[in-house]
PDB file of C-alpha atoms in Angstrom:
ATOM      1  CA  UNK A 875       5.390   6.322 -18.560  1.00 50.00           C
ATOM      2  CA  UNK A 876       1.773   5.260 -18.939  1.00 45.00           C
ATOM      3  CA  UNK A 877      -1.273   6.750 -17.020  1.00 47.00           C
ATOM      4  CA  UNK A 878      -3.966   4.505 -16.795  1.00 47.00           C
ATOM      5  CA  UNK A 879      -6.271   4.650 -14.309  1.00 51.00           C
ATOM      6  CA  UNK A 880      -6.827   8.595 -14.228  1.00 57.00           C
ATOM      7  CA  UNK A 881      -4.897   9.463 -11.072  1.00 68.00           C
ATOM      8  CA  UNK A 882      -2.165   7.052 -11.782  1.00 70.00           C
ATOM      9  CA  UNK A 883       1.100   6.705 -13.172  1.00 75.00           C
ATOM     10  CA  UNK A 884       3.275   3.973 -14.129  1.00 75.00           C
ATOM     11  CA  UNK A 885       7.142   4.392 -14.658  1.00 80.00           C
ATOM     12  CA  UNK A 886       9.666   1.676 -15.208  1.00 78.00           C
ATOM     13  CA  UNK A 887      13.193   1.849 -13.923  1.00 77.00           C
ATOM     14  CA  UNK A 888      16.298  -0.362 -15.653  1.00 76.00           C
ATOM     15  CA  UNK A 889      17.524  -1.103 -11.943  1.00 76.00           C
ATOM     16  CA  UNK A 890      15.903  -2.313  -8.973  1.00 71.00           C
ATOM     17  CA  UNK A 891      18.291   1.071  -7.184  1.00 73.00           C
ATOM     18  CA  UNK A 892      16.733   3.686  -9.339  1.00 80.00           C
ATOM     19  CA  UNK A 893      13.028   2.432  -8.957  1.00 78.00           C
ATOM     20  CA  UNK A 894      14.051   2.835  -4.817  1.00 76.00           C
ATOM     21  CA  UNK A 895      15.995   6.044  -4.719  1.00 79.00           C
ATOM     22  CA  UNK A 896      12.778   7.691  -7.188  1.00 82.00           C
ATOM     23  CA  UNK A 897      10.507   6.111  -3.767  1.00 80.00           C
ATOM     24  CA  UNK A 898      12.742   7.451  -1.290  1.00 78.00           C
ATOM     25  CA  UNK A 899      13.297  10.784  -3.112  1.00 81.00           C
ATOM     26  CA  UNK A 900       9.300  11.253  -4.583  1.00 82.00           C
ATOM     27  CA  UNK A 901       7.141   9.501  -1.829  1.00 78.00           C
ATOM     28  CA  UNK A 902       4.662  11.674   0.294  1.00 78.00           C
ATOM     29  CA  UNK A 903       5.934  14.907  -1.742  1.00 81.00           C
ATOM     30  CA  UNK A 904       3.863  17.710  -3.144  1.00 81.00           C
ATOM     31  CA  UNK A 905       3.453  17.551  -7.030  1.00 80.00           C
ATOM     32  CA  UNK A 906       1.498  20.133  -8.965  1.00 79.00           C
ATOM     33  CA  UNK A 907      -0.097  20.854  -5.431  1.00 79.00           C
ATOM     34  CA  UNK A 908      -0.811  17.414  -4.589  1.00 77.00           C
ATOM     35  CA  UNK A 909       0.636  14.840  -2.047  1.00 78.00           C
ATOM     36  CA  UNK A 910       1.797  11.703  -4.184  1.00 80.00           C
ATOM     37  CA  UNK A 911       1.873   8.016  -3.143  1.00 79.00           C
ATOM     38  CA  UNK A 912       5.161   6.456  -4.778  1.00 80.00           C
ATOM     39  CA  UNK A 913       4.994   2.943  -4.814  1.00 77.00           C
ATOM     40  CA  UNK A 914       6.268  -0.218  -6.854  1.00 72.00           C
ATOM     41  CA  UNK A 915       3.796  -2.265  -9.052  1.00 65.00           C
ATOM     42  CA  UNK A 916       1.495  -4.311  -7.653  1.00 56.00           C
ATOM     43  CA  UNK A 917       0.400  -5.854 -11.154  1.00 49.00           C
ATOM     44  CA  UNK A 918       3.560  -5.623 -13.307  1.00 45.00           C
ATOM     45  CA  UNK A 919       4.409  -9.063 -12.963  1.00 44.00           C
ATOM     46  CA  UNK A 920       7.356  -8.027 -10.638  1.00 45.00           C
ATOM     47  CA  UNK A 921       9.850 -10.405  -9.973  1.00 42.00           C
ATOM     48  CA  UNK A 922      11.915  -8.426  -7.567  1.00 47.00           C
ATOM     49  CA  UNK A 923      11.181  -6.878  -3.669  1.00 51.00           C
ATOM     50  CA  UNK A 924      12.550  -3.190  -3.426  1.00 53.00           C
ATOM     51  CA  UNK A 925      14.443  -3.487   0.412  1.00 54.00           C
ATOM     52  CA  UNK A 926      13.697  -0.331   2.848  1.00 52.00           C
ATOM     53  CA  UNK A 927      16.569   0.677   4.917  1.00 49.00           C
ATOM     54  CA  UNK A 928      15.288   1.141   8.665  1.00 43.00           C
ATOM     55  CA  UNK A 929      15.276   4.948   8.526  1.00 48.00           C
ATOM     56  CA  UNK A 930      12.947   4.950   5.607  1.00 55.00           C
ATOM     57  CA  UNK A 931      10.733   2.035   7.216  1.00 49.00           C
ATOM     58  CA  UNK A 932      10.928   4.067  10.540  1.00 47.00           C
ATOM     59  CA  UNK A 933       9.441   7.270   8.936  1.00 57.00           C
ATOM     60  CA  UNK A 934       6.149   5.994   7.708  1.00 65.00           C
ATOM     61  CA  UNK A 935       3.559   6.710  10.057  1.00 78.00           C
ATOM     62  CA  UNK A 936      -0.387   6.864   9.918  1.00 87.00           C
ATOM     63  CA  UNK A 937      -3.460   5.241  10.582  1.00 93.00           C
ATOM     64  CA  UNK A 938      -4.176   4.416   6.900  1.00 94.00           C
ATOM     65  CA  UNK A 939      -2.391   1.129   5.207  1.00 94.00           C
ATOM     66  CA  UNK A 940      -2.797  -0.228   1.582  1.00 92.00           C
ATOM     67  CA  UNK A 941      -3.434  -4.029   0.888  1.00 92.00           C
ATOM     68  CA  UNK A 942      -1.797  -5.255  -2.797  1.00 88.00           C
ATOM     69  CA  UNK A 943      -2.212  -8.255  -4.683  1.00 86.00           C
ATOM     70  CA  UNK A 944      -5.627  -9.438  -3.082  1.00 88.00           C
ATOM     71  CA  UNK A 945      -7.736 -11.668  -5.571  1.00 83.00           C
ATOM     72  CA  UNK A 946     -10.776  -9.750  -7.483  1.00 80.00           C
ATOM     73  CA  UNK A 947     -13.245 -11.402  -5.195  1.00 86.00           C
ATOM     74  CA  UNK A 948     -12.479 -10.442  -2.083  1.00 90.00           C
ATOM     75  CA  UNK A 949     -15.259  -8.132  -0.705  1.00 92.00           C
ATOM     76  CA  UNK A 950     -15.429  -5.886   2.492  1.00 94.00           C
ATOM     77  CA  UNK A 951     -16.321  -8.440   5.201  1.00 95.00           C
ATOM     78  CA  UNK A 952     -13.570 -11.100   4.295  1.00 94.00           C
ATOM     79  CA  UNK A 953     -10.980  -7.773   4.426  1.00 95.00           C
ATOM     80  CA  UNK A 954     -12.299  -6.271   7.982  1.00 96.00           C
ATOM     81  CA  UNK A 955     -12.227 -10.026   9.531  1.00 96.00           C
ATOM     82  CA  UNK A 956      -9.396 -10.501   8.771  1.00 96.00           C
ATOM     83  CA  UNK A 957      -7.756  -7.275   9.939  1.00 97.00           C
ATOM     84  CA  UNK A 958      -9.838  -6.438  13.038  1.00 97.00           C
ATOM     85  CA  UNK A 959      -7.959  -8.221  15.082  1.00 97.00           C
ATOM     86  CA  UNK A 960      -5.557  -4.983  15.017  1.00 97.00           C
ATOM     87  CA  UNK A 961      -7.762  -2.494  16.433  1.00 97.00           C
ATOM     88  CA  UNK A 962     -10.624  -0.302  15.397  1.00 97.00           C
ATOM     89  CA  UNK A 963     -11.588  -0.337  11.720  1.00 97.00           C
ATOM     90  CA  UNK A 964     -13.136   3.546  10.942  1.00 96.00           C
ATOM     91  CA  UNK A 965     -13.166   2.864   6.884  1.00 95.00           C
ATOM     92  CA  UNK A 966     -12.402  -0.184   4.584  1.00 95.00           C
ATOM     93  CA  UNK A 967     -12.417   0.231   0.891  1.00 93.00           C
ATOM     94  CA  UNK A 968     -11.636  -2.672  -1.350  1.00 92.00           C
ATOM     95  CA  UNK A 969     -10.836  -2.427  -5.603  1.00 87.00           C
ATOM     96  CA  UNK A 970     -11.528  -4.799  -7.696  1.00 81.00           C
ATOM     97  CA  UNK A 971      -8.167  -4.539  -9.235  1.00 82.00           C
ATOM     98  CA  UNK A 972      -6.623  -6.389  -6.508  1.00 84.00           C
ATOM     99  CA  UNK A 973      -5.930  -3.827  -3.499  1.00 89.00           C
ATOM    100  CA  UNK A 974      -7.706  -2.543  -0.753  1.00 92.00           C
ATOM    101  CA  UNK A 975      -7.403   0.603   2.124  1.00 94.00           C
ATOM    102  CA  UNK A 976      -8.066   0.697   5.600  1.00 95.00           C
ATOM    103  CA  UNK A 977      -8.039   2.785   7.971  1.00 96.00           C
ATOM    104  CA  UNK A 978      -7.762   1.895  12.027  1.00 96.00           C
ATOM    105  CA  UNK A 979      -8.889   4.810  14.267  1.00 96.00           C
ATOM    106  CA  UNK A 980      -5.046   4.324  15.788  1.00 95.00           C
ATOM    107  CA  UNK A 981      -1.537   4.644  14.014  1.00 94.00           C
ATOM    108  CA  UNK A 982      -0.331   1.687  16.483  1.00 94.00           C
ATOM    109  CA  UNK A 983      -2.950  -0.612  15.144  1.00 95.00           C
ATOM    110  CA  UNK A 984      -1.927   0.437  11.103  1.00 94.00           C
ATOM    111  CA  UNK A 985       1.592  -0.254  12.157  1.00 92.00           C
ATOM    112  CA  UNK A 986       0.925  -4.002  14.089  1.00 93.00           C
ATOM    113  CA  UNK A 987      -1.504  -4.784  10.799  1.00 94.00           C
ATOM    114  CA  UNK A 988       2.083  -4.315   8.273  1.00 91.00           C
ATOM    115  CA  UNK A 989       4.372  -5.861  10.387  1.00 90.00           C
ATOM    116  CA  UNK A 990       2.112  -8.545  10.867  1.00 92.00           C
ATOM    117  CA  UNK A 991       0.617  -9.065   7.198  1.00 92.00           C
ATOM    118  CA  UNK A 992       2.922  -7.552   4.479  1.00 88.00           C
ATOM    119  CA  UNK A 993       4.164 -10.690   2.824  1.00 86.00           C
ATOM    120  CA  UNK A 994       2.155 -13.227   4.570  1.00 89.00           C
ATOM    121  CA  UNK A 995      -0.651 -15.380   2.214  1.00 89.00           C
ATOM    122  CA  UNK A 996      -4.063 -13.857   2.397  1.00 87.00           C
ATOM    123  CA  UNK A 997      -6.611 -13.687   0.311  1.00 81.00           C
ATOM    124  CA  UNK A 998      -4.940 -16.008  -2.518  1.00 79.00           C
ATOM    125  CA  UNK A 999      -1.949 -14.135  -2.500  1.00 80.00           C
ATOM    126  CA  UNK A1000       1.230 -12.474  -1.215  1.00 85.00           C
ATOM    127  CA  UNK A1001       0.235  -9.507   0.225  1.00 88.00           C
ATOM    128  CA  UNK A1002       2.258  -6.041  -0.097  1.00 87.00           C
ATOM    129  CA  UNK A1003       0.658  -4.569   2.711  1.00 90.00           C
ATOM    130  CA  UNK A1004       2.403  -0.807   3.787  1.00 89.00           C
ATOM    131  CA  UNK A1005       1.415   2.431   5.436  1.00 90.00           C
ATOM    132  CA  UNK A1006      -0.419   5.113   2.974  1.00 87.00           C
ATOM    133  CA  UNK A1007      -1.802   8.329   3.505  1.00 76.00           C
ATOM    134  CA  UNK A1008      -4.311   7.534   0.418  1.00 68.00           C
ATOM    135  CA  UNK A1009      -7.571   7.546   1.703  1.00 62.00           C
ATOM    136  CA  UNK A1010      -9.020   5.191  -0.399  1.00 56.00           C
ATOM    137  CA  UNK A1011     -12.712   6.903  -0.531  1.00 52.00           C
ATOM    138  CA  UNK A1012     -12.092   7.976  -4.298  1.00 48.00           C
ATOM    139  CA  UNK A1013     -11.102   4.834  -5.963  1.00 45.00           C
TER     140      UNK A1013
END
């Protein structure tokens, strides 16, 4: 386990099952009074693509999504063209470790922006694009 930033964790699995059932069992759960955002690697040098069964895919809902493995360089303005196409943009924040938040003013347009991003090329790279209840303000 290795924390770094503050506020995250990092925990490596031997099998591609464990690292899933830890999501499915751990994701969107209170810890230590907080709600925590389980997730795989974005900058691991992953190899692999954890698969969602429907009913997990089906319960993820909310306005908010997370963008992964965007280049450095991408600012604000190249993120909200290219995502405003789904619907109203209230808040984009962008990291320059390679991921972004936004979130639309409705859950529909979140849900249209995944479906029709999350492993498409964009910004230099293959994007893991998912919903999140992070708000991205405090990065």
């Amino acid at each position: 386990v290795a924390f770094s930033p503050p506020g995250y964790a990092f925990i490596e699995f031997e099998t591609n099952d464990q690292a899933l059932a830890a999501i499915k069992g751990m994701n969107q759960k209170m810890c230590l009074g907080c709600k925590i955002t389980v997730q795989t690697s974005k900058k691991s040098g992953y190899q692999g693509k954890l698969e969602w069964d429907a009913e997990t895919k089906a319960k993820q809902k909310g306005n908010r999504i997370y963008i992964g493995n965007i280049l450095e360089k991408v600012n604000v303005g190249q993120v909200n063209a290219a995502y405003e196409e789904f619907g109203t943009i209230v808040d984009i924040s962008v990291n320059k470790e390679g991921f972004a938040f936004i979130e639309f003013e409705l859950e529909e347009s979140a849900a249209r922006a995944v479906e029709e991003t999350n492993g498409t090329e964009i910004f230099g790279g293959l994007l893991d694009v998912e919903i999140t209840s992070h708000k991205g303000n405090d990065l």
